[in-house]
CSV table of C-alpha atoms and ligand atoms in Angstrom, one decimal:
chain,number,residue,atom,x,y,z
R,1,MET,CA,-26.3,-5.5,-24.6
R,2,ARG,CA,-25.6,-6.5,-28.8
R,3,LEU,CA,-22.2,-5.5,-28.4
R,4,ALA,CA,-21.7,-7.2,-24.5
R,5,ALA,CA,-23.0,-10.7,-25.7
R,6,GLN,CA,-21.1,-10.6,-28.7
R,7,LEU,CA,-17.7,-9.5,-26.6
R,8,VAL,CA,-19.0,-12.4,-23.9
R,9,THR,CA,-19.7,-15.1,-26.8
R,10,SER,CA,-16.8,-14.0,-28.2
R,11,LEU,CA,-14.2,-15.5,-25.5
R,12,GLY,CA,-16.8,-18.2,-24.9
R,13,ARG,CA,-16.0,-19.5,-28.6
R,14,ILE,CA,-12.6,-19.1,-27.7
R,15,TYR,CA,-12.4,-20.6,-24.5
R,16,GLY,CA,-14.6,-23.6,-25.9
R,17,ALA,CA,-17.6,-22.3,-22.9
R,18,SER,CA,-20.8,-24.9,-22.8
R,19,GLY,CA,-22.6,-21.7,-22.6
R,20,LEU,CA,-23.3,-19.0,-21.1
R,21,VAL,CA,-24.3,-18.8,-16.6
R,22,PRO,CA,-25.6,-16.0,-14.5
R,23,VAL,CA,-23.6,-13.6,-13.0
R,24,ALA,CA,-24.2,-12.6,-9.0
R,25,SER,CA,-22.0,-9.6,-8.7
R,26,VAL,CA,-18.7,-8.6,-10.9
R,27,GLN,CA,-15.8,-6.6,-10.6
R,28,VAL,CA,-14.2,-4.6,-12.9
R,29,ALA,CA,-10.8,-3.9,-13.2
R,30,GLY,CA,-8.4,-1.6,-14.9
R,31,VAL,CA,-9.8,1.7,-13.3
R,32,SER,CA,-6.8,4.0,-13.4
R,33,TYR,CA,-6.2,6.3,-15.9
R,34,ARG,CA,-3.0,5.3,-16.3
R,35,ASN,CA,-4.0,1.3,-17.5
R,36,LEU,CA,-6.9,2.7,-19.7
R,37,GLY,CA,-5.7,6.3,-21.4
R,38,ALA,CA,-7.4,8.1,-23.5
R,39,ALA,CA,-8.4,5.4,-25.6
R,40,GLY,CA,-10.1,3.4,-23.0
R,41,LEU,CA,-11.9,6.6,-21.0
R,42,GLU,CA,-13.4,6.8,-24.7
R,43,PHE,CA,-14.7,3.7,-24.2
R,44,LEU,CA,-16.3,3.5,-21.3
R,45,ARG,CA,-18.0,6.9,-22.2
R,46,ASP,CA,-19.0,5.0,-25.3
R,47,TRP,CA,-20.8,2.4,-24.1
R,48,ALA,CA,-22.6,4.1,-21.2
R,49,ASN,CA,-23.7,7.5,-24.0
R,50,LYS,CA,-24.9,3.7,-26.1
R,51,GLY,CA,-27.3,3.6,-22.7
R,52,ALA,CA,-25.1,0.5,-21.4
R,53,ARG,CA,-26.5,-0.1,-18.1
R,54,ALA,CA,-25.4,-3.1,-15.1
R,55,ARG,CA,-28.5,-5.7,-14.4
R,56,VAL,CA,-26.2,-7.5,-11.5
R,57,PRO,CA,-24.6,-5.1,-8.8
R,58,ALA,CA,-20.7,-4.3,-10.5
R,59,MET,CA,-18.1,-3.5,-8.7
R,60,LEU,CA,-14.6,-1.2,-8.8
R,61,ASN,CA,-11.2,-2.5,-8.5
R,62,PRO,CA,-9.0,0.4,-7.3
R,63,ALA,CA,-8.1,3.8,-9.0
R,64,GLY,CA,-5.1,5.4,-9.8
R,65,MET,CA,-5.4,8.1,-6.6
R,66,ASP,CA,-7.8,8.8,-3.6
R,67,LEU,CA,-10.6,10.2,-4.6
R,68,THR,CA,-11.1,12.9,-2.8
R,69,ALA,CA,-8.2,13.4,-1.2
R,70,TRP,CA,-5.5,13.2,-4.7
R,71,ARG,CA,-4.5,16.5,-4.5
R,72,ALA,CA,-3.2,16.6,-0.6
R,73,HIS,CA,-1.1,13.2,-1.7
R,74,GLY,CA,0.5,15.3,-4.6
R,75,ILE,CA,-1.2,13.5,-7.6
R,76,PRO,CA,-1.1,16.1,-10.6
R,77,GLU,CA,-3.8,17.5,-11.5
R,78,GLU,CA,-4.5,17.0,-15.6
R,79,PHE,CA,-4.3,13.0,-13.9
R,80,GLY,CA,-6.9,13.6,-11.0
R,81,ARG,CA,-9.6,15.6,-13.4
R,82,GLN,CA,-9.0,12.4,-15.7
R,83,GLN,CA,-9.5,9.8,-13.3
R,84,LEU,CA,-12.3,11.6,-12.1
R,85,GLU,CA,-14.6,10.9,-15.5
R,86,VAL,CA,-13.9,7.4,-15.7
R,87,ILE,CA,-14.8,7.1,-12.3
R,88,ASP,CA,-17.8,9.1,-13.7
R,89,ALA,CA,-18.7,7.6,-16.8
R,90,PHE,CA,-18.3,3.9,-14.8
R,91,ARG,CA,-21.0,5.7,-12.5
R,92,ARG,CA,-23.0,6.2,-15.5
R,93,LEU,CA,-22.2,2.5,-16.7
R,94,GLY,CA,-24.2,1.3,-13.6
R,95,VAL,CA,-20.9,0.0,-11.9
R,96,MET,CA,-20.0,1.1,-8.5
R,97,PRO,CA,-16.9,3.3,-7.1
R,98,THR,CA,-16.1,0.6,-4.8
R,99,CYS,CA,-12.9,1.1,-6.1
R,100,THR,CA,-11.3,-1.9,-3.7
R,101,CYS,CA,-9.9,-5.7,-4.7
R,102,THR,CA,-11.3,-6.9,-0.9
R,103,PRO,CA,-14.7,-6.3,-2.2
R,104,TYR,CA,-15.7,-9.6,0.2
R,105,LEU,CA,-13.9,-6.9,3.5
R,106,ILE,CA,-17.1,-4.4,3.1
R,107,GLY,CA,-20.2,-6.6,2.3
R,108,TYR,CA,-19.5,-8.1,-1.2
R,109,VAL,CA,-19.7,-11.5,0.3
R,110,PRO,CA,-19.9,-14.4,-2.0
R,111,ARG,CA,-21.6,-17.8,-1.2
R,112,TYR,CA,-20.2,-20.8,-1.8
R,113,GLY,CA,-20.4,-21.8,-4.7
R,114,GLU,CA,-21.8,-19.3,-6.6
R,115,HIS,CA,-21.0,-18.0,-9.8
R,116,LEU,CA,-19.3,-14.0,-10.3
R,117,ALA,CA,-17.0,-12.5,-13.2
R,118,TRP,CA,-14.5,-10.8,-10.7
R,119,SER,CA,-11.4,-8.8,-12.5
R,120,GLU,CA,-8.5,-8.0,-9.8
R,121,SER,CA,-6.5,-11.4,-9.8
R,122,SER,CA,-6.0,-11.1,-6.2
R,123,ALA,CA,-9.7,-11.5,-5.1
R,124,VAL,CA,-10.4,-13.9,-7.8
R,125,VAL,CA,-8.3,-16.3,-6.5
R,126,PHE,CA,-10.2,-15.5,-2.7
R,127,ALA,CA,-13.3,-15.7,-3.7
R,128,ASN,CA,-12.8,-19.2,-5.3
R,129,SER,CA,-10.4,-20.5,-3.0
R,130,VAL,CA,-11.0,-18.5,0.7
R,131,LEU,CA,-14.4,-18.2,-0.3
R,132,GLY,CA,-15.6,-21.5,-2.6
R,133,ALA,CA,-17.3,-19.3,-5.6
R,134,ARG,CA,-16.5,-19.6,-9.2
R,135,THR,CA,-14.9,-17.0,-11.4
R,136,ASN,CA,-12.5,-16.6,-13.7
R,137,ARG,CA,-9.7,-13.8,-13.7
R,138,GLU,CA,-12.1,-11.9,-15.8
R,139,GLY,CA,-10.4,-9.1,-18.0
R,140,GLY,CA,-12.1,-5.9,-17.9
R,141,PRO,CA,-13.9,-5.0,-20.8
R,142,SER,CA,-14.9,-8.6,-20.4
R,143,ALA,CA,-16.2,-8.6,-16.8
R,144,LEU,CA,-18.0,-4.9,-18.0
R,145,ALA,CA,-19.4,-6.8,-21.5
R,146,ALA,CA,-20.7,-9.4,-18.2
R,147,ALA,CA,-22.5,-6.7,-16.0
R,148,ILE,CA,-24.2,-5.9,-18.6
R,149,LEU,CA,-25.9,-9.1,-20.1
R,150,GLY,CA,-25.9,-10.3,-16.4
R,151,LYS,CA,-24.0,-13.7,-17.7
R,152,THR,CA,-20.7,-14.5,-18.8
R,153,ALA,CA,-19.3,-17.4,-20.5
R,154,ARG,CA,-18.8,-21.3,-18.2
R,155,TYR,CA,-15.4,-22.2,-19.2
R,156,GLY,CA,-13.1,-22.7,-16.5
R,157,LEU,CA,-13.1,-22.1,-13.3
R,158,HIS,CA,-17.0,-21.9,-13.2
R,159,LEU,CA,-16.5,-26.2,-13.6
R,160,ASP,CA,-15.7,-28.7,-11.8
R,161,GLU,CA,-13.4,-30.4,-13.4
R,162,ALA,CA,-11.2,-27.2,-14.3
R,163,ARG,CA,-11.1,-26.6,-10.0
R,164,ARG,CA,-9.3,-29.9,-9.5
R,165,ALA,CA,-6.2,-30.0,-8.8
R,166,THR,CA,-3.3,-30.3,-10.4
R,167,LEU,CA,0.1,-29.7,-8.7
R,168,VAL,CA,0.4,-30.9,-4.8
R,169,VAL,CA,2.2,-29.4,-1.9
R,170,ASP,CA,3.1,-30.6,0.9
R,171,VAL,CA,4.3,-27.7,3.0
R,172,GLU,CA,7.7,-28.7,5.4
R,173,CYS,CA,8.2,-25.8,6.7
R,174,PRO,CA,6.7,-23.4,9.5
R,175,LEU,CA,4.2,-20.3,8.6
R,176,ARG,CA,4.8,-17.8,11.4
R,177,SER,CA,3.3,-14.3,9.5
R,178,PRO,CA,1.4,-12.9,6.4
R,179,ALA,CA,4.7,-12.2,4.7
R,180,ASP,CA,5.5,-15.9,5.2
R,181,PHE,CA,2.3,-16.6,3.5
R,182,GLY,CA,3.4,-14.5,1.5
R,183,ALA,CA,6.3,-16.0,0.0
R,184,LEU,CA,4.9,-19.6,-0.4
R,185,GLY,CA,2.3,-18.0,-2.7
R,186,TYR,CA,5.6,-16.7,-4.4
R,187,LEU,CA,7.1,-20.0,-4.7
R,188,VAL,CA,4.3,-21.9,-5.7
R,189,GLY,CA,2.8,-19.2,-8.3
R,190,ARG,CA,5.7,-19.4,-9.7
R,191,MET,CA,5.6,-23.9,-10.1
R,192,ALA,CA,2.0,-23.6,-10.2
R,193,GLY,CA,1.7,-21.2,-13.6
R,194,ASP,CA,-2.0,-20.5,-14.3
R,195,GLY,CA,-2.8,-23.8,-12.8
R,196,VAL,CA,-4.7,-25.1,-9.3
R,197,PRO,CA,-1.8,-26.5,-6.2
R,198,PHE,CA,-3.1,-28.2,-3.7
R,199,LEU,CA,-1.0,-27.1,-0.2
R,200,ARG,CA,-0.7,-30.2,2.5
R,201,LEU,CA,0.6,-27.3,5.5
R,202,ARG,CA,2.5,-30.3,7.9
R,203,LYS,CA,3.9,-28.0,10.1
R,204,GLY,CA,0.8,-25.8,11.0
R,205,PRO,CA,-0.5,-22.7,12.2
R,206,GLU,CA,-3.0,-25.6,13.5
R,207,GLU,CA,-5.2,-22.9,14.4
R,208,LEU,CA,-6.3,-22.7,10.8
R,209,ARG,CA,-7.7,-25.7,9.8
R,210,ALA,CA,-10.5,-25.0,13.2
R,211,GLN,CA,-11.5,-21.8,11.5
R,212,ALA,CA,-15.2,-23.1,10.7
R,213,ASP,CA,-15.3,-18.6,9.3
R,214,LEU,CA,-11.9,-18.2,7.8
R,215,LEU,CA,-13.1,-14.8,6.2
R,216,GLY,CA,-14.1,-13.9,10.1
R,217,SER,CA,-11.1,-15.4,11.6
R,218,PRO,CA,-7.2,-13.5,12.1
R,219,TYR,CA,-6.0,-15.3,9.4
R,220,VAL,CA,-7.5,-13.2,6.7
R,221,PRO,CA,-3.9,-11.2,6.0
R,222,HIS,CA,-2.5,-14.5,5.8
R,223,LEU,CA,-5.0,-15.6,2.9
R,224,LYS,CA,-5.2,-12.9,1.1
R,225,ALA,CA,-1.4,-12.5,0.7
R,226,MET,CA,-0.6,-15.5,0.0
R,227,GLY,CA,-3.2,-16.0,-3.0
R,228,ALA,CA,-2.1,-12.5,-3.9
R,229,ALA,CA,1.2,-13.9,-4.0
R,230,MET,CA,0.7,-16.6,-6.2
R,231,ALA,CA,-1.8,-14.7,-9.3
R,232,ALA,CA,1.8,-12.3,-9.5
R,233,SER,CA,4.4,-14.8,-9.7
R,234,GLY,CA,2.2,-17.6,-11.9
R,235,ALA,CA,-1.4,-17.4,-13.0
R,236,VAL,CA,-3.6,-18.4,-9.8
R,237,GLY,CA,-7.0,-18.5,-9.6
R,238,LEU,CA,-7.8,-21.1,-6.8
R,239,PHE,CA,-5.8,-23.5,-4.6
R,240,HIS,CA,-7.0,-25.6,-2.4
R,241,ILE,CA,-5.4,-25.9,2.0
R,242,GLY,CA,-6.1,-29.2,2.4
R,243,GLY,CA,-8.5,-29.6,5.7
R,244,VAL,CA,-9.1,-25.7,5.3
R,245,THR,CA,-10.2,-24.4,2.4
R,246,PRO,CA,-14.2,-25.4,1.3
R,247,GLU,CA,-14.2,-27.2,-1.0
R,248,ALA,CA,-11.0,-28.6,-0.1
R,249,ARG,CA,-12.7,-29.5,3.4
R,250,GLU,CA,-15.8,-31.1,1.2
R,251,LEU,CA,-13.9,-33.6,-1.4
R,252,GLY,CA,-10.4,-33.5,0.5
R,253,ASP,CA,-7.9,-35.2,-1.8
R,254,ASP,CA,-10.3,-36.2,-4.3
R,255,LEU,CA,-9.6,-32.8,-5.2
R,256,ILE,CA,-6.5,-33.8,-6.8
R,257,ALA,CA,-7.0,-34.3,-10.7
R,258,LEU,CA,-5.3,-37.8,-11.7
R,259,GLY,CA,-1.4,-36.7,-12.8
R,260,ALA,CA,-0.8,-33.7,-10.4
R,261,VAL,CA,2.5,-33.0,-9.8
R,262,TYR,CA,4.0,-33.7,-6.5
R,263,VAL,CA,6.9,-30.6,-4.9
R,264,ARG,CA,8.1,-29.7,-2.0
R,265,ILE,CA,8.7,-27.1,0.3
R,266,ASP,CA,11.3,-26.9,3.5
R,267,ASP,CA,12.3,-23.1,2.3
R,268,LEU,CA,11.5,-19.4,2.6
R,269,SER,CA,14.5,-18.5,2.3
R,270,LEU,CA,14.7,-18.5,-1.8
R,271,ALA,CA,11.3,-16.7,-2.1
R,272,TYR,CA,12.2,-13.6,0.1
R,273,ARG,CA,15.9,-13.3,-1.8
R,274,GLU,CA,14.4,-12.8,-4.7
R,275,LEU,CA,11.4,-10.6,-3.5
R,276,GLY,CA,14.0,-8.4,-1.3
R,277,MET,CA,14.8,-9.6,1.7
R,278,GLY,CA,18.0,-7.1,1.7
R,279,GLY,CA,18.1,-4.6,4.7
R,280,GLY,CA,19.0,-0.9,3.3
R,281,ALA,CA,17.8,2.2,3.0
R,282,VAL,CA,14.0,2.8,1.9
R,283,ASP,CA,12.2,5.8,0.3
R,284,ILE,CA,8.3,4.6,0.6
R,285,VAL,CA,6.9,2.8,3.0
R,286,SER,CA,3.3,0.8,1.4
R,287,ILE,CA,1.2,-1.6,3.2
R,288,GLY,CA,-2.4,-2.3,2.1
R,289,CYS,CA,-1.9,-4.8,-0.8
R,290,PRO,CA,-4.7,-5.8,-1.2
R,291,HIS,CA,-6.6,-3.2,0.4
R,292,ALA,CA,-6.2,-3.6,4.8
R,293,SER,CA,-9.0,-4.9,6.7
R,294,LEU,CA,-10.1,-2.7,10.1
R,295,ALA,CA,-8.4,-5.7,12.0
R,296,GLU,CA,-4.5,-4.8,10.2
R,297,LEU,CA,-5.3,-1.4,10.5
R,298,THR,CA,-5.3,-1.6,13.9
R,299,GLN,CA,-2.3,-4.0,14.4
R,300,ALA,CA,-0.4,-1.3,12.1
R,301,ALA,CA,-2.4,1.6,15.3
R,302,THR,CA,-1.1,-0.7,17.7
R,303,ILE,CA,2.7,-1.4,16.5
R,304,LEU,CA,3.6,2.3,15.5
R,305,GLU,CA,2.0,4.1,19.6
R,306,ARG,CA,3.8,6.1,19.8
R,307,GLN,CA,5.9,6.8,17.4
R,308,ARG,CA,6.2,9.4,14.6
R,309,VAL,CA,7.3,8.0,10.9
R,310,THR,CA,9.9,9.6,9.0
R,311,ARG,CA,9.9,8.3,5.4
R,312,PRO,CA,6.3,8.6,3.6
R,313,LEU,CA,4.1,5.8,4.6
R,314,TRP,CA,1.1,4.9,2.3
R,315,ILE,CA,-1.5,2.3,3.5
R,316,THR,CA,-3.6,1.7,0.7
R,317,THR,CA,-8.0,0.2,2.3
R,318,SER,CA,-11.1,1.0,0.7
R,319,ARG,CA,-12.7,3.2,1.3
R,320,ALA,CA,-15.8,1.4,3.9
R,321,VAL,CA,-12.8,0.3,5.5
R,322,LEU,CA,-11.2,4.1,6.2
R,323,ASP,CA,-14.2,5.3,6.9
R,324,GLU,CA,-14.7,2.7,10.4
R,325,ALA,CA,-11.1,3.3,10.6
R,326,ARG,CA,-11.9,6.5,11.7
R,327,ARG,CA,-15.1,5.6,13.5
R,328,GLN,CA,-13.2,3.7,15.7
R,329,GLY,CA,-10.2,5.8,16.0
R,330,VAL,CA,-7.3,3.9,14.8
R,331,LEU,CA,-7.1,6.5,10.9
R,332,ALA,CA,-6.3,9.5,14.0
R,333,LEU,CA,-3.8,7.7,16.0
R,334,LEU,CA,-2.2,6.2,12.5
R,335,GLU,CA,-2.0,9.3,11.7
R,336,ARG,CA,-0.9,11.1,14.8
R,337,SER,CA,2.1,8.9,13.7
R,338,GLY,CA,2.4,11.1,10.5
R,339,ALA,CA,0.7,7.5,8.2
R,340,THR,CA,-1.0,8.5,4.9
R,341,VAL,CA,-4.2,6.7,4.7
R,342,MET,CA,-5.3,6.5,0.9
R,343,ALA,CA,-9.0,4.7,0.0
R,344,ASP,CA,-10.1,3.8,-3.9
R,345,THR,CA,-6.5,2.8,-4.8
R,346,CYS,CA,-2.5,1.3,-4.5
R,347,LEU,CA,0.5,1.4,-5.1
R,348,VAL,CA,1.4,-1.0,-8.4
R,349,VAL,CA,-2.0,1.5,-10.3
R,350,ALA,CA,-1.2,5.0,-9.2
R,351,PRO,CA,1.0,6.9,-11.9
R,352,MET,CA,4.2,6.2,-8.5
R,353,ARG,CA,6.9,7.4,-11.3
R,354,HIS,CA,5.4,10.9,-10.6
R,355,PHE,CA,6.8,11.0,-8.1
R,356,GLY,CA,10.6,9.6,-7.5
R,357,PHE,CA,10.6,7.7,-5.0
R,358,ARG,CA,13.1,5.1,-6.4
R,359,THR,CA,13.1,2.1,-3.0
R,360,VAL,CA,9.4,0.4,-0.8
R,361,ALA,CA,9.3,-1.9,1.4
R,362,THR,CA,6.8,-3.3,2.0
R,363,ASP,CA,5.2,-6.9,3.6
R,364,SER,CA,3.3,-7.2,0.1
R,365,ALA,CA,5.1,-10.3,-1.8
R,366,LYS,CA,2.6,-8.7,-4.5
R,367,LEU,CA,3.8,-5.2,-4.4
R,368,ALA,CA,7.1,-6.5,-4.4
R,369,THR,CA,6.8,-8.7,-7.8
R,370,TYR,CA,5.2,-5.7,-9.5
R,371,ALA,CA,7.4,-3.0,-7.9
R,372,ALA,CA,9.4,-2.5,-10.1
R,373,GLY,CA,7.9,-2.8,-13.6
R,374,HIS,CA,4.7,-1.2,-12.8
R,375,CYS,CA,6.3,1.5,-10.2
R,376,GLY,CA,9.8,2.0,-11.4
R,377,LEU,CA,10.7,0.6,-7.9
R,378,ALA,CA,12.8,-1.7,-6.0
R,379,ALA,CA,11.8,-3.4,-3.6
R,380,ARG,CA,12.8,-4.4,0.5
R,381,TYR,CA,10.2,-7.6,1.2
R,382,GLY,CA,9.7,-8.1,5.3
R,383,PRO,CA,6.8,-8.7,8.4
R,384,LEU,CA,4.1,-5.8,8.8
R,385,GLU,CA,6.3,-5.1,12.3
R,386,VAL,CA,9.3,-5.1,10.3
R,387,CYS,CA,8.5,-2.9,7.4
R,388,LEU,CA,6.7,-0.6,9.9
R,389,GLU,CA,10.0,-0.1,11.6
R,390,ALA,CA,11.8,0.9,8.9
R,391,ALA,CA,9.6,4.1,7.5
R,392,VAL,CA,10.4,5.5,11.7
R,393,SER,CA,14.5,5.1,11.0
R,394,GLY,CA,14.5,5.4,7.6
R,395,VAL,CA,15.9,1.5,6.7
R,396,MET,CA,14.7,-1.7,6.9
R,397,ARG,CA,16.5,-4.1,8.5
R,398,GLY,CA,17.3,-7.4,6.9
R,399,VAL,CA,15.4,-10.5,7.3
I,401,LIG,FE1,-5.3,-4.6,-4.7
I,401,LIG,FE2,-4.2,-3.0,-6.1
I,401,LIG,FE3,-2.3,-5.1,-4.1
I,401,LIG,S1,-5.4,-3.7,-6.7
I,401,LIG,S2,-3.7,-6.5,-4.8
I,401,LIG,S3,-3.7,-3.2,-3.7
I,401,LIG,S4,-1.5,-4.2,-6.2
């Protein structure tokens, strides 16, 4: 408790925090043994041996493998055993091994205005922007310390003034698919840096404005794809969409900070080009970054009906969504087409270099941004249907 308090208060001092704030939940990133290594595992064991325990609901981000089917997926034995030891240490610390970046899709839904200490960037931006909760992008150790203390430092996105928009983006082009939203997020993230963009969508989709419950709406894939991309190409922790997201509905233009910069986007082709829009052969296809919802799995199963993939198609999701997909028969449909649905993990944190793939097709702008650096993969980027078509034919057509 003393170490956790020291960590949280030291960070608070660095960032000029006005004090501490109780948190309703914590999400801890830095779970993959690939990122933690032996030193990280030792740190977790040391804290667990000292008796540290989370005192608020605390969850884990994806690990480096599916925690049950990892051998079948070809994860090296040594890595697998060390990863399980990491999970065991987190369990002893009282952190639930949810291993997902979309806890809000499996029942851990923060309430409007609630303070959190979440750390995975796409989860942070979704919680802040779409749900109106308040969290900075915590590091793994600072999130763990917040779980043990039950509090985090009150600075940054916990404060009203830091939630005002610093960049106003008039989006003049139509947005058709989650991939379009991802491409937009990629452009906006680069312009916004760690600022707060306020999007004014001039050409719809109109139905987005009519959604009273964003989390229950068909726009979850669009919003999570866009937020994840903004956090990957920039360091955005919060965005607003005029008339759509909760704070923008409540405050409208009052959310725009004095001196905010105004820009206009009327074309997404630059983003598609930079993310890898060109056609060509693919070695592997990845869907589910951020983790896929049940609706996304169902959509993929429908598209793949009566088709068989010829390339590895890895669909990543949470354990809870995978179990529900199994109950509803969606998993069987996907597996019949040759897809592999994995829980608890994703390509960015898995030991991908071990597999020797060179090119990945993905509908995730975040994965396309990280593919080269984190996975050693060249990315081809496009909408879900185009990626699934590539899994069947082995060739991605240019979009
Ligand atoms: Fe989630 Fe992994 Fe993508 S943590 S947002 S699936 S990089």
